Tab-separated table of C-alpha atoms in Angstrom:
chain	number	residue	atom	x	y	z
A	169	MET	CA	-132.918	91.676	96.550
A	170	SER	CA	-131.355	92.199	93.103
A	171	ASN	CA	-127.581	92.697	93.150
A	172	VAL	CA	-127.213	93.465	96.852
A	173	SER	CA	-125.473	90.721	98.839
A	174	ILE	CA	-126.964	89.408	102.048
A	175	LYS	CA	-123.997	90.800	103.979
A	176	GLU	CA	-124.531	94.247	102.503
A	177	GLU	CA	-128.237	94.105	103.290
A	178	ALA	CA	-127.512	92.926	106.848
A	179	ARG	CA	-125.167	95.879	107.324
A	180	ARG	CA	-127.852	98.249	106.034
A	181	ILE	CA	-130.397	96.800	108.465
A	182	ILE	CA	-127.965	97.035	111.393
A	183	GLU	CA	-126.971	100.595	110.545
A	184	GLY	CA	-130.657	101.555	110.450
A	185	LEU	CA	-131.261	100.384	114.006
A	186	PRO	CA	-131.220	102.905	116.843
A	187	PRO	CA	-128.204	102.867	119.216
A	188	ASN	CA	-130.252	101.227	121.971
A	189	ALA	CA	-131.564	98.390	119.756
A	190	THR	CA	-131.880	94.937	121.250
A	191	TRP	CA	-131.172	91.534	119.743
A	192	GLU	CA	-134.949	91.159	119.451
A	193	ASP	CA	-135.119	94.365	117.394
A	194	LEU	CA	-132.517	92.971	115.005
A	195	GLN	CA	-134.287	89.608	114.785
A	196	TYR	CA	-137.566	91.345	114.014
A	197	GLU	CA	-136.046	93.445	111.228
A	198	ILE	CA	-134.473	90.359	109.644
A	199	PHE	CA	-137.720	88.393	109.990
A	200	VAL	CA	-139.728	91.148	108.308
A	201	ARG	CA	-137.181	91.414	105.500
A	202	GLN	CA	-137.313	87.648	104.909
A	203	LYS	CA	-141.110	87.699	104.749
A	204	ILE	CA	-141.112	90.615	102.306
A	205	GLU	CA	-138.559	88.866	100.064
A	206	ALA	CA	-140.600	85.646	100.153
A	207	GLY	CA	-143.794	87.525	99.275
A	208	LEU	CA	-142.126	89.281	96.357
A	209	ALA	CA	-140.766	85.963	95.082
A	210	ASP	CA	-144.231	84.407	95.340
A	211	SER	CA	-145.695	87.309	93.408
A	212	ARG	CA	-143.062	87.041	90.664
A	213	GLU	CA	-143.775	83.308	90.359
A	214	GLY	CA	-147.524	83.863	90.178
A	215	ARG	CA	-148.237	82.207	93.533
A	216	ILE	CA	-150.919	84.720	94.494
A	217	VAL	CA	-154.582	84.658	95.470
A	218	SER	CA	-157.024	87.414	94.583
A	219	GLN	CA	-158.701	89.462	97.275
A	220	ALA	CA	-162.085	88.134	96.141
A	221	GLU	CA	-160.899	84.540	96.590
A	222	VAL	CA	-159.562	85.264	100.080
A	223	ARG	CA	-162.828	86.925	101.056
A	224	GLY	CA	-164.725	83.907	99.738
A	225	ARG	CA	-162.578	81.511	101.752
A	226	PHE	CA	-163.442	83.427	104.909
A	227	GLY	CA	-167.119	83.829	104.087
A	228	GLN	CA	-166.868	87.582	103.624
A	229	PRO	CA	-168.775	89.517	100.962
A	230	ASN	CA	-166.764	90.669	97.974
A	231	VAL	CA	-166.394	94.448	98.122
A	232	GLU	CA	-165.635	95.997	94.751
């Protein structure tokens, strides 16, 4: 999230919601943001798995 504080990001998320948004809408947006941030951190740290390896784990042919 670079130099943006959590409070600033939360405000941005809230301001992006429609006027009739529910608490569930807000929870979903925060959940998605957390998952994206975690995925980006994993990628930066090299905690990734190739598509070929995932396909192999599920018994799917490698499509290249």
